Coordinates of C-alpha atoms and ligand atoms in Angstrom, one line a residue:
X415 CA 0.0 0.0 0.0
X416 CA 1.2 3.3 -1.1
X417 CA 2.2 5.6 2.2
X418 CA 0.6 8.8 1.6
X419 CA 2.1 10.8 4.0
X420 CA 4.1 14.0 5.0
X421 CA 6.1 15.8 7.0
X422 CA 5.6 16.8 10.0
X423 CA 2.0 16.5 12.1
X424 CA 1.7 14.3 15.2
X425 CA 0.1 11.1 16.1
X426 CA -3.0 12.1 18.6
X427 CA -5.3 9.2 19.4
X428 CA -9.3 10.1 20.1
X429 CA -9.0 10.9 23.5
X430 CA -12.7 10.4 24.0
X431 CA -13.2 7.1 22.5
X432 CA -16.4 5.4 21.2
X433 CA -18.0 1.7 21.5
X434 CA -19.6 2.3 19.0
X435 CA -19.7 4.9 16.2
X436 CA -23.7 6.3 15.6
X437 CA -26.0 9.0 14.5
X438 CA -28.6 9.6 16.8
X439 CA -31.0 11.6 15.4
X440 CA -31.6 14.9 18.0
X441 CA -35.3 15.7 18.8
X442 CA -36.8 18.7 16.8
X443 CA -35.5 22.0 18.7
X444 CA -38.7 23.8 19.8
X445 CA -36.7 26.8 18.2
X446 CA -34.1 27.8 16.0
X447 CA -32.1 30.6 15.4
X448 CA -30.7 31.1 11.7
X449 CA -27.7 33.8 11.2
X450 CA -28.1 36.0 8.2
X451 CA -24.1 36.4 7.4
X452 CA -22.9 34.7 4.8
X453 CA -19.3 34.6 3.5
X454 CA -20.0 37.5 0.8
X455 CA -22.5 39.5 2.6
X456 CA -25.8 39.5 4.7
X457 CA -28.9 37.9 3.5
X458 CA -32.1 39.4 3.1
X459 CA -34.8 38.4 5.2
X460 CA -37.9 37.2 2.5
X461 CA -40.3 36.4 5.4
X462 CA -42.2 38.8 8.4
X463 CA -42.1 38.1 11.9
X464 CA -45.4 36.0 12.4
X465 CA -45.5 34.6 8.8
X466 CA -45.7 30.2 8.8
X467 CA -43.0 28.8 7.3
X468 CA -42.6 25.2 6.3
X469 CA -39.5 22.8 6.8
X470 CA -37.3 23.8 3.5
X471 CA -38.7 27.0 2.6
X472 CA -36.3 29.9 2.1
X473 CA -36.4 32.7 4.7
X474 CA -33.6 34.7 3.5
X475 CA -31.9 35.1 -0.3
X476 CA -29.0 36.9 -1.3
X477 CA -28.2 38.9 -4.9
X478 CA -24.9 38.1 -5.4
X479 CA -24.3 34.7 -6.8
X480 CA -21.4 33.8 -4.0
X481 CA -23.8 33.1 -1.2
X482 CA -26.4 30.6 -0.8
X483 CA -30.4 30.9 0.0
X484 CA -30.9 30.2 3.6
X485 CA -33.5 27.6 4.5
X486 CA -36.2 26.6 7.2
X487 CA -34.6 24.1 9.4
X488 CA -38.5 23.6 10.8
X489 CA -41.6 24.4 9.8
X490 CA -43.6 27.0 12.3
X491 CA -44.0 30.8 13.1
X492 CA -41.0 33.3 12.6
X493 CA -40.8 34.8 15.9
X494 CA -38.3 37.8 15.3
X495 CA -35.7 39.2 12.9
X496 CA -33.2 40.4 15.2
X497 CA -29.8 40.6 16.2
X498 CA -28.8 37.4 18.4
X499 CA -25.5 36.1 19.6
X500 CA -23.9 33.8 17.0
X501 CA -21.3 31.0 16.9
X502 CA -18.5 33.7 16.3
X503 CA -15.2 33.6 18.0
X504 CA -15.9 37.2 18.4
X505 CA -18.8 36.6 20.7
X506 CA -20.7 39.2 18.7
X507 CA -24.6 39.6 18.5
X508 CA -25.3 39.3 14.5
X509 CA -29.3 39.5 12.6
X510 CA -30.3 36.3 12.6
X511 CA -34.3 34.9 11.9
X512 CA -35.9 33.1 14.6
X513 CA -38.6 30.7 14.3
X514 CA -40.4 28.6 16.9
X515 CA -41.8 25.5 15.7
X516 CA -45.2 24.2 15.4
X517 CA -43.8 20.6 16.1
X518 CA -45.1 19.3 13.0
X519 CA -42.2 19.1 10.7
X520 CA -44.0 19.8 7.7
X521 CA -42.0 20.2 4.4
X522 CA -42.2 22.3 1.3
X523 CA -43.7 19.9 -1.4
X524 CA -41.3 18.4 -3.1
X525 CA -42.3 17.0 -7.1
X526 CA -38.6 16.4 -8.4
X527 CA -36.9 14.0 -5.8
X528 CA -35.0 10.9 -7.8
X529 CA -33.5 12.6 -10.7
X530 CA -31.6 11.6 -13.2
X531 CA -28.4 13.9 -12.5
X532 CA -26.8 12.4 -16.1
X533 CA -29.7 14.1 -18.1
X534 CA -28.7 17.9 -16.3
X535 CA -26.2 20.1 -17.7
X536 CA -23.3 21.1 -15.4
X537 CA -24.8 24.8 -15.2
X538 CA -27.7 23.3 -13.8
X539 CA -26.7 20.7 -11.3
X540 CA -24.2 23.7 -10.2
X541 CA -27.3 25.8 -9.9
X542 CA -29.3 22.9 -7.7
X543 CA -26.3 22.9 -5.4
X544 CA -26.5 26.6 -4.9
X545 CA -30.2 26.9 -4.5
X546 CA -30.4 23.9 -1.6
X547 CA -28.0 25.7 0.0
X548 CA -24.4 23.7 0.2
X549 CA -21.7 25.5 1.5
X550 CA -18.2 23.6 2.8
X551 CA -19.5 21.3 5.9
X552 CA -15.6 20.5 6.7
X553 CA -15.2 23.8 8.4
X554 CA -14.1 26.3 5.8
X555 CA -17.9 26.8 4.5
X556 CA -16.6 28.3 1.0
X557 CA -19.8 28.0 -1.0
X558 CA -19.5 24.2 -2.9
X559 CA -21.4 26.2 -5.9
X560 CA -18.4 28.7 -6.5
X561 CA -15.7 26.0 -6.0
X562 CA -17.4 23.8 -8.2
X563 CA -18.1 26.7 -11.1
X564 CA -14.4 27.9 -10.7
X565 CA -12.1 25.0 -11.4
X566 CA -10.6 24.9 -15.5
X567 CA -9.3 21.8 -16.4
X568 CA -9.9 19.8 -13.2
X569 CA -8.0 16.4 -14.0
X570 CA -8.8 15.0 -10.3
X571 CA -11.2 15.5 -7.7
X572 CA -10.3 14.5 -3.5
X573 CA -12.9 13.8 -1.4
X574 CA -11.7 14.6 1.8
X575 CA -12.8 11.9 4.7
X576 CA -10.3 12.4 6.7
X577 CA -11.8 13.9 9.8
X578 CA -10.4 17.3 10.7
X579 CA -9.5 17.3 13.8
X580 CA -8.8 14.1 16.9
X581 CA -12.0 13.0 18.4
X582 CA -14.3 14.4 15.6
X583 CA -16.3 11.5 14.2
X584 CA -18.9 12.9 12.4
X585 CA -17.3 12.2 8.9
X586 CA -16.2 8.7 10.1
X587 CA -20.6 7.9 10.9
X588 CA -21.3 9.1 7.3
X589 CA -19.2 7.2 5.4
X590 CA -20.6 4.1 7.6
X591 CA -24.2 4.6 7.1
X592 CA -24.6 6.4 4.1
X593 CA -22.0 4.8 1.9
X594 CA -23.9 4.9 -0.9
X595 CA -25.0 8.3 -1.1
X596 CA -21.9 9.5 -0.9
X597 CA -20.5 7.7 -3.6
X598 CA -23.5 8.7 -6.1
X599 CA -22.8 12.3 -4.7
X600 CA -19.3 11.8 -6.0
X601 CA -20.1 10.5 -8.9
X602 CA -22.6 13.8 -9.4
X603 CA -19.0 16.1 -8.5
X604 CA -17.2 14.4 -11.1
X605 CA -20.1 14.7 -13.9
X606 CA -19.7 18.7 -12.9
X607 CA -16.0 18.8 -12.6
X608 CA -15.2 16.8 -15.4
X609 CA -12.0 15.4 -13.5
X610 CA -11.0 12.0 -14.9
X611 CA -10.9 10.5 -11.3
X612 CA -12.1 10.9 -7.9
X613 CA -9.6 10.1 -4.6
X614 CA -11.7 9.6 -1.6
X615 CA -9.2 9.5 1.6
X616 CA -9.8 7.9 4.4
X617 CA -7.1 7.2 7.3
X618 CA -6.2 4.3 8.3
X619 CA -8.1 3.6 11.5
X620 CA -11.4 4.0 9.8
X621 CA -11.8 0.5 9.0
X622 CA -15.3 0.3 9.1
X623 CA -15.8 3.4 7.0
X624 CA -13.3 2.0 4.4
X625 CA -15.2 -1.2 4.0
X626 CA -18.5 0.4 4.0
X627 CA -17.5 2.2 1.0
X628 CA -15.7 -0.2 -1.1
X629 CA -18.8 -2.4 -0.9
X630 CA -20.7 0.0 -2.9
X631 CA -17.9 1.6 -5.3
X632 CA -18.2 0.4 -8.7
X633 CA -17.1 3.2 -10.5
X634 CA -13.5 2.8 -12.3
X635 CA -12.9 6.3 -11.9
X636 CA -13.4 6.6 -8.2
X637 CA -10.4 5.1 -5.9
X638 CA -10.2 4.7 -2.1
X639 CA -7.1 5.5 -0.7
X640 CA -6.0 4.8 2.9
X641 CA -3.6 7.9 4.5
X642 CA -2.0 7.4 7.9
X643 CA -4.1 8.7 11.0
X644 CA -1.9 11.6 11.5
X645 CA -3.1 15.1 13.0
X646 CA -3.5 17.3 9.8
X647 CA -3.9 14.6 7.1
X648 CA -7.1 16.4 6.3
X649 CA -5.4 19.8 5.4
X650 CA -6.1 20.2 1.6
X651 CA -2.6 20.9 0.4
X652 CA -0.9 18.6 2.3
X653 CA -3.3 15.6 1.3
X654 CA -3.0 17.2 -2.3
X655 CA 1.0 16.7 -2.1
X656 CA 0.3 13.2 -0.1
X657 CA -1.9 11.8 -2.8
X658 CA -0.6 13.4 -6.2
X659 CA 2.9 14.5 -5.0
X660 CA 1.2 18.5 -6.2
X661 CA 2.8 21.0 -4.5
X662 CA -0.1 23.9 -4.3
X663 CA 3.1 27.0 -3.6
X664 CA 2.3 29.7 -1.2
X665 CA -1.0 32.2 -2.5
X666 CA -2.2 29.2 -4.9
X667 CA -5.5 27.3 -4.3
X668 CA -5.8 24.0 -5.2
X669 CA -8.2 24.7 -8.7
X670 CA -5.2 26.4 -9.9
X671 CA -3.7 23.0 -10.2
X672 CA -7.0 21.4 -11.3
X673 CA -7.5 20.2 -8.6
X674 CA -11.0 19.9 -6.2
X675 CA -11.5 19.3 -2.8
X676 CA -14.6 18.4 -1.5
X677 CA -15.3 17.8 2.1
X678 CA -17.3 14.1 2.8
X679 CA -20.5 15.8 4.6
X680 CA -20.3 18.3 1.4
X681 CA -20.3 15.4 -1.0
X682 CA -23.4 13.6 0.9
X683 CA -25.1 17.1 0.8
X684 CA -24.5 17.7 -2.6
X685 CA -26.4 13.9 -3.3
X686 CA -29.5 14.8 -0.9
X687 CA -29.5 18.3 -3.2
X688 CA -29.3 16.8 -6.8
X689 CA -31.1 13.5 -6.5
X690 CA -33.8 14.4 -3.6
X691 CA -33.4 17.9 -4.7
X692 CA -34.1 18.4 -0.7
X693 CA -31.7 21.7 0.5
X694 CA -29.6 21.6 3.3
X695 CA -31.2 21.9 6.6
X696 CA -29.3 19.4 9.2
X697 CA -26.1 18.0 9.8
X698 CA -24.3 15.5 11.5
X699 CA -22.4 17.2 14.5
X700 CA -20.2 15.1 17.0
X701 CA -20.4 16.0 20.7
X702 CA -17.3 14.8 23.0
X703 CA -15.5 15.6 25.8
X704 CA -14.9 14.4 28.8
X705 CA -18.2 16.3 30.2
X706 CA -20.6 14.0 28.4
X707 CA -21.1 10.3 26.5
X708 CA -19.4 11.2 23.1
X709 CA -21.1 10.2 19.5
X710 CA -22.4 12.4 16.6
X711 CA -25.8 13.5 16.2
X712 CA -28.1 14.5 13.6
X713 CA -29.7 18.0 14.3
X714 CA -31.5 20.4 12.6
X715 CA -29.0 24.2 11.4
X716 CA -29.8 26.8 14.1
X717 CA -30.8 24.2 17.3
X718 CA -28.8 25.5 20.1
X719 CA -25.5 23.8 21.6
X720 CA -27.7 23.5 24.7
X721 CA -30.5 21.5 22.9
X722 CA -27.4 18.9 21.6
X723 CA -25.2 18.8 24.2
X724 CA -28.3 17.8 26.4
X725 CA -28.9 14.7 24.2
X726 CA -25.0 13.2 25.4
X727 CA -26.1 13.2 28.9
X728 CA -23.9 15.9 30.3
X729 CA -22.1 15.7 33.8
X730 CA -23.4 17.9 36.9
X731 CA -19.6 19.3 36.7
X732 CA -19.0 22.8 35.5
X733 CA -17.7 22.8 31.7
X734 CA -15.5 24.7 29.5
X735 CA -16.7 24.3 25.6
X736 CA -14.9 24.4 22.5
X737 CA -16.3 24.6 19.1
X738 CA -15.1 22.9 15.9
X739 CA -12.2 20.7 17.7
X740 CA -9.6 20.0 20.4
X741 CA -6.6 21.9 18.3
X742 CA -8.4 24.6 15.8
X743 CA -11.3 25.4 17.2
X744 CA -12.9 28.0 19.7
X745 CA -13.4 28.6 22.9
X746 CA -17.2 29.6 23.6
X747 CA -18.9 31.5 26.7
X748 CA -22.4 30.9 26.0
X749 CA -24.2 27.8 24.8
X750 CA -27.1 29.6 24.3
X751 CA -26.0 30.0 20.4
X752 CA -27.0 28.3 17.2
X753 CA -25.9 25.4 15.6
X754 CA -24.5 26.1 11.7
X755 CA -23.4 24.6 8.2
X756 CA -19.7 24.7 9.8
X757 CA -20.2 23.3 13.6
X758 CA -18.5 20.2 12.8
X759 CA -17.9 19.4 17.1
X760 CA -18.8 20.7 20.1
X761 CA -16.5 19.8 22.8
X762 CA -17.8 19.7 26.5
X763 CA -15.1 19.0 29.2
X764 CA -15.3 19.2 32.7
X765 CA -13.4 22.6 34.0
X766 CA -9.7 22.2 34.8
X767 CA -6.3 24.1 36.1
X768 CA -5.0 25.6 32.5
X769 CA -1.4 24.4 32.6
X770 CA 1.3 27.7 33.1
X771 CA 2.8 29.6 30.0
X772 CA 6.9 29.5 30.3
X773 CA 9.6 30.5 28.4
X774 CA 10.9 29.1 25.5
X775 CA 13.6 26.6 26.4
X776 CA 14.8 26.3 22.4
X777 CA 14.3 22.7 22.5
X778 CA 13.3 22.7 18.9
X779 CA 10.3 19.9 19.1
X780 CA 8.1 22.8 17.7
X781 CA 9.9 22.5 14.6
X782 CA 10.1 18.9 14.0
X783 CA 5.8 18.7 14.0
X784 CA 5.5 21.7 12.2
X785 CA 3.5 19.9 8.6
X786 CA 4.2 23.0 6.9
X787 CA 8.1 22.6 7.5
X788 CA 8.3 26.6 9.1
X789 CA 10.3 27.3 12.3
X790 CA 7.4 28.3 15.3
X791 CA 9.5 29.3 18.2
X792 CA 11.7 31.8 15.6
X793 CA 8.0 33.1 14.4
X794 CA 6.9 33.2 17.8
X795 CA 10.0 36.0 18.8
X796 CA 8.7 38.0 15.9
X797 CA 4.9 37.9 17.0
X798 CA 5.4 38.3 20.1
X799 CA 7.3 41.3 19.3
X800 CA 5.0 42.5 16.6
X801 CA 8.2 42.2 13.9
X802 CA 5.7 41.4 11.6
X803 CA 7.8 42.2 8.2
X804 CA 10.4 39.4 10.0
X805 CA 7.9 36.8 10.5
X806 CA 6.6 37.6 7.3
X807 CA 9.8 36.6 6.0
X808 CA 9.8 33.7 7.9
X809 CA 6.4 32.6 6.1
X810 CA 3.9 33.7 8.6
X811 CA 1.4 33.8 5.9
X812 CA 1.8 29.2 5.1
X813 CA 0.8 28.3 8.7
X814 CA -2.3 27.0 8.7
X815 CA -2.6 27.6 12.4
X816 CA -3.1 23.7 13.0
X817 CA -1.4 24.2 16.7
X818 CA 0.9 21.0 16.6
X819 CA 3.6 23.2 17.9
X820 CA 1.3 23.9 20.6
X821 CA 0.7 20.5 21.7
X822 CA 4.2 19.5 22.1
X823 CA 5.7 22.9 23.4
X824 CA 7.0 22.2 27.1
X825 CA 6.8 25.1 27.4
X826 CA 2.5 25.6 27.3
X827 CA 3.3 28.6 24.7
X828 CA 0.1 29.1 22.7
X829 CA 2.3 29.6 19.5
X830 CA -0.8 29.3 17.0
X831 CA -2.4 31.9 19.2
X832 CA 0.3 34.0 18.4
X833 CA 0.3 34.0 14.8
X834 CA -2.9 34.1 14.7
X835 CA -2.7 37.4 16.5
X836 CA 0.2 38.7 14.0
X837 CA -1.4 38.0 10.7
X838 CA -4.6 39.9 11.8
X839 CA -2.3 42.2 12.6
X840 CA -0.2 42.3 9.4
X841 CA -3.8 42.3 7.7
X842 CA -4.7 45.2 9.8
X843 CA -1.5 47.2 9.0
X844 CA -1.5 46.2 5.3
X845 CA -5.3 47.5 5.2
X846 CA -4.0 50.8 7.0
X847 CA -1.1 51.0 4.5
X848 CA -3.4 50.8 1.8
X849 CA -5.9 53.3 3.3
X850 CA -2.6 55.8 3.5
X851 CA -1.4 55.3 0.7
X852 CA -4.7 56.2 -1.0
X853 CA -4.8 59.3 1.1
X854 CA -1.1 60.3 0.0
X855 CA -2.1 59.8 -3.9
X856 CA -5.3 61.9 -3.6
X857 CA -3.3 64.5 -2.2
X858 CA -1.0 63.8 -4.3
X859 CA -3.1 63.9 -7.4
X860 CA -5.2 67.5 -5.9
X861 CA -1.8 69.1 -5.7
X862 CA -1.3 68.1 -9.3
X863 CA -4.9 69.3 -10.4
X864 CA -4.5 72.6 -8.5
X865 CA -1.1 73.3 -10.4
X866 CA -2.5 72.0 -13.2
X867 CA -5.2 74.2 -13.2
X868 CA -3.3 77.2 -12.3
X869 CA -1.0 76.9 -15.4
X870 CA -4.1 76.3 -18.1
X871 CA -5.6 79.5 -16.6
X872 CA -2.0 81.5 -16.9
X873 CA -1.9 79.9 -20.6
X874 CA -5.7 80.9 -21.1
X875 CA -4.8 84.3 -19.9
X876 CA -1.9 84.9 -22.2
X877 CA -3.7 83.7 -24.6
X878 CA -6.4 85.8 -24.1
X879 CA -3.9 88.9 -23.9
X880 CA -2.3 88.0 -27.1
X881 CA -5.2 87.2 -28.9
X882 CA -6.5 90.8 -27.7
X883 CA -3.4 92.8 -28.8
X884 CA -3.5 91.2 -31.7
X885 CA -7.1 92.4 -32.5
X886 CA -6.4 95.4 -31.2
X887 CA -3.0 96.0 -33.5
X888 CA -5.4 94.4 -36.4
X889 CA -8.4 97.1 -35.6
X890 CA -4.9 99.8 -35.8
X891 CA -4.2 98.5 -38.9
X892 CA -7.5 98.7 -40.2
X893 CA -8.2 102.3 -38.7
X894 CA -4.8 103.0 -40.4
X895 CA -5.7 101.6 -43.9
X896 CA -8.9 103.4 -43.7
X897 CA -7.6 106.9 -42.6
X898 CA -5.0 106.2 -45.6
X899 CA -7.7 105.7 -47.7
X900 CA -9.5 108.3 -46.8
X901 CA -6.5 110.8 -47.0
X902 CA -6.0 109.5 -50.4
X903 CA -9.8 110.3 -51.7
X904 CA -8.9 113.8 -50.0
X905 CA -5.9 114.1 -51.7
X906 CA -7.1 112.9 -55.2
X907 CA -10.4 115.4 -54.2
X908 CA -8.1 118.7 -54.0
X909 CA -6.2 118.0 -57.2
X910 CA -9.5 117.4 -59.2
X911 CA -10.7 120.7 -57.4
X912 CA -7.4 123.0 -58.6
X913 CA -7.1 121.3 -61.8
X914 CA -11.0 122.8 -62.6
X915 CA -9.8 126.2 -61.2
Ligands
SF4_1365 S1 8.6 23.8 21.5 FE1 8.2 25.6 22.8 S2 10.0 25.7 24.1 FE2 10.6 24.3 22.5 S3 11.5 25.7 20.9 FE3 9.4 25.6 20.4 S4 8.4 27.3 21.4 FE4 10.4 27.0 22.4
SF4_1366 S1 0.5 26.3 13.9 FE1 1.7 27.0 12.2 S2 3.8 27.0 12.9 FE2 2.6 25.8 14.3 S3 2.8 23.7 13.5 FE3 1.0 24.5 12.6 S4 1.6 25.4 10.7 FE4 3.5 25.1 11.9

């Protein structure tokens, strides 16, 4: 077997273990809260506070074609259009459209489920993805629409089932129960992309998932290929350079190379959107921790982390909760906020003593894991000291923030933190350079119009005064040639007159 690895990246067992891998489906939420910011904008509320709105129907839709409709997650009244705290690491409150439910469940009709996705053009199925509402379920939640529409040339598409982040197993319970799904809805991504192959990855220690999917793959063009369970497999350009040996360099994308990712939860909502033609209103979210019984359940978008986390029959202890996973994710106060497209995990652990931050001892282990092959503790100097054009040189801008440095610093030094910190920072003083430099060149360019100006109206004016004297010195001449003239008939008068004398 072919070793697909990399550099780098550390070996982190799920340190909340399963029995048994499920989906438990979560009761209906007797409310949900459904945040109007998209990636390109805010959407714009099509429903009134009061209005019934069935399971399905779209509340909000945006002009631009980078976002994505915004569906019912539950059919019932819309109780308010307001601003609401959000899943945001910033905490912020955000316009979001509430709607209590009636308990029913009732769907918009639905004539077209069980199509034929070989009889639609690629513009269509593109525009089926983007109208059921599909955005990246892996985490990034780039709209799949756009991806999907942007690629030229695409000669292989990866579907990423290779879970994020330790203990998240909400990939892993796809693939095992819906196995065939996902392999029609790849089949559906390849008919768009027009790649010759597809590249599901799965690591190693997903047996179960592996199988599950082999047993219904009989497509030529799609292979299933086994990476090592290694902490960040599932980043795209390293799995790009483990499976095709594609280096994607700094600023490139992966489409550049023609290459697609999709994410595994993306591909299964992509089949549910084209075949069922039913948009995307739940997802599979895994709850762990040490704080509750771990496994992934199937909830409806904008059901609070309260409503879930009460279905993994939480502790009495106090908790601390993370969003998205043990390494990358968030940190989150409240768990009075909604449940979206991107909320892959929520991780519940019972409070503890944060360990102490010390000083760097050089011991270089940061290095070693580092997948991305930079130098963390020399970056963190230049953070830490806001040297930004240094650790810009030491390219800041490739980590992917993936915190393996953190876990094996010594030390406790929350390194990702840091660059975190300093490329928000250099992003902040490039946007400040920019807005100076705009200032300097409108100045710049008013001081050129003023000058201008004042030498086309010293030109005009000589001109004027030239053109004057000249019709001046021509009305001279004429009064000249006239009084000549006239001196002439005079003359030629008085000689006629003697001559008759
Ligand atoms: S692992 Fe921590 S202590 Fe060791 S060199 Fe890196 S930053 Fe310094
Ligand atoms: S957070 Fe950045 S520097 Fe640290 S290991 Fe990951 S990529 Fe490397």
């Amino acid at each position: 077997m072919a070793d697909y690895s990399f550099n780098g990246g550390i070996v982190i067992k799920n340190p909340y273990p399963v029995s048994k891998v499920e989906i438990i489906q979560a009761p209906l939420p007797k409310k949900i809260v459904l945040p109007l910011q998209q990636l390109g904008g805010q959407a714009k509320p099509c429903v009134s506070v009061g209005d019934y709105v069935f399971t399905g129907q779209v509340v909000a839709s945006t002009k631009g074609s980078f976002d994505v409709p915004i569906h019912a997650s539950i059919s019932g009244v819309v109780l308010s259009i307001d601003k609401q705290v959000i899943a945001h690491k910033s905490g912020l409150k955000s316009q979001c459209i509430t709607i209590e439910s009636d308990g029913k469940d009732k769907w918009l009709v639905n004539k077209n489920s069980g199509v034929d996705f070989l009889h639609y053009s690629k513009q269509a199925l593109v525009e089926i993805i983007q109208k059921s509402g599909v955005i990246g379920l892996g985490g990034a939640g780039f709209p799949t629409h756009v991806k999907m529409s942007k690629v030229l040339d695409c000669h292989t598409l990866i579907i990423n089932g290779t879970e994020c982040e330790p203990g998240v197993m909400c990939d892993d319970a796809l693939m095992q129960f819906h196995p065939r799904d996902i392999i029609r809805g790849v089949e559906i991504l390849l008919h768009i992309c027009g790649a010759k192959r597809a590249i599901i990855a799965i690591e190693d220690d997903k047996q179960s998932a592996y199988q599950a999917l082999s047993m219904f793959n009989h497509n030529d063009r799609i292979s299933i290929n086994q990476v090592p369970t290694k902490y960040t497999s599932g980043a795209e350009k390293l799995l790009i350079k483990a499976l095709l040996n594609v280096e994607i360099s700094s600023g490139k994308f992966a489409v550049d190379e023609g290459v697609i990712c999709q994410n595994i939860a993306t591909t299964k909502a992509v089949f549910d959107a084209v075949i069922n033609h039913k948009p995307l209103v739940s997802r599979i979210v895994t709850v762990t921790g040490d704080g509750v019984k771990p496994n992934n359940f199937e909830v409806r978008l904008g059901a609070s982390f309260k409503h879930l986390i009460s279905m993994a029959s939480p502790n009495n202890k106090a908790h601390d909760y993370r969003m998205g996973g043990m390494m990358m994710g968030i940190d989150v106060a409240s768990i009075d906020i909604p449940i979206g497209k991107t909320t892959t995990a929520i991780f519940v652990n019972n409070q503890a003593q944060k360990p102490i931050v010390q000083a760097c001892i050089r011991c270089g282990q940061c290095s070693e894991v580092c997948p991305v092959g930079l130098l963390p503790q020399q970056l963190y100097w230049y953070a830490k000291s806001k040297s930004i054009e240094k650790a810009l040189s030491y390219n800041l801008a490739d980590c992917i923030e993936c915190a393996c440095c953190d876990y094996v610093c010594p030390s406790h030094i929350p390194l990702a933190n840091y660059f975190s910190f300093a490329k928000a920072l250099n992003k902040q003083q490039t946007r400040e350079q920019d807005r100076i430099n705009t200032a300097r060149e409108r100045f710049e360019f008013r001081e050129y119009r003023l000058e201008r100006n004042k030498l086309e109206r010293a030109q005009m004016m000589a001109n004027k005064k030239k053109s004057l004297k000249e019709k001046m010195a021509n009305e001279h001449a004429q009064k000249q040639k006239i009084t000549e003239a006239m001196q002439r008939v005079q003359q030629a008068k008085d000689k006629n007159d003697g001559t008759n004398i």
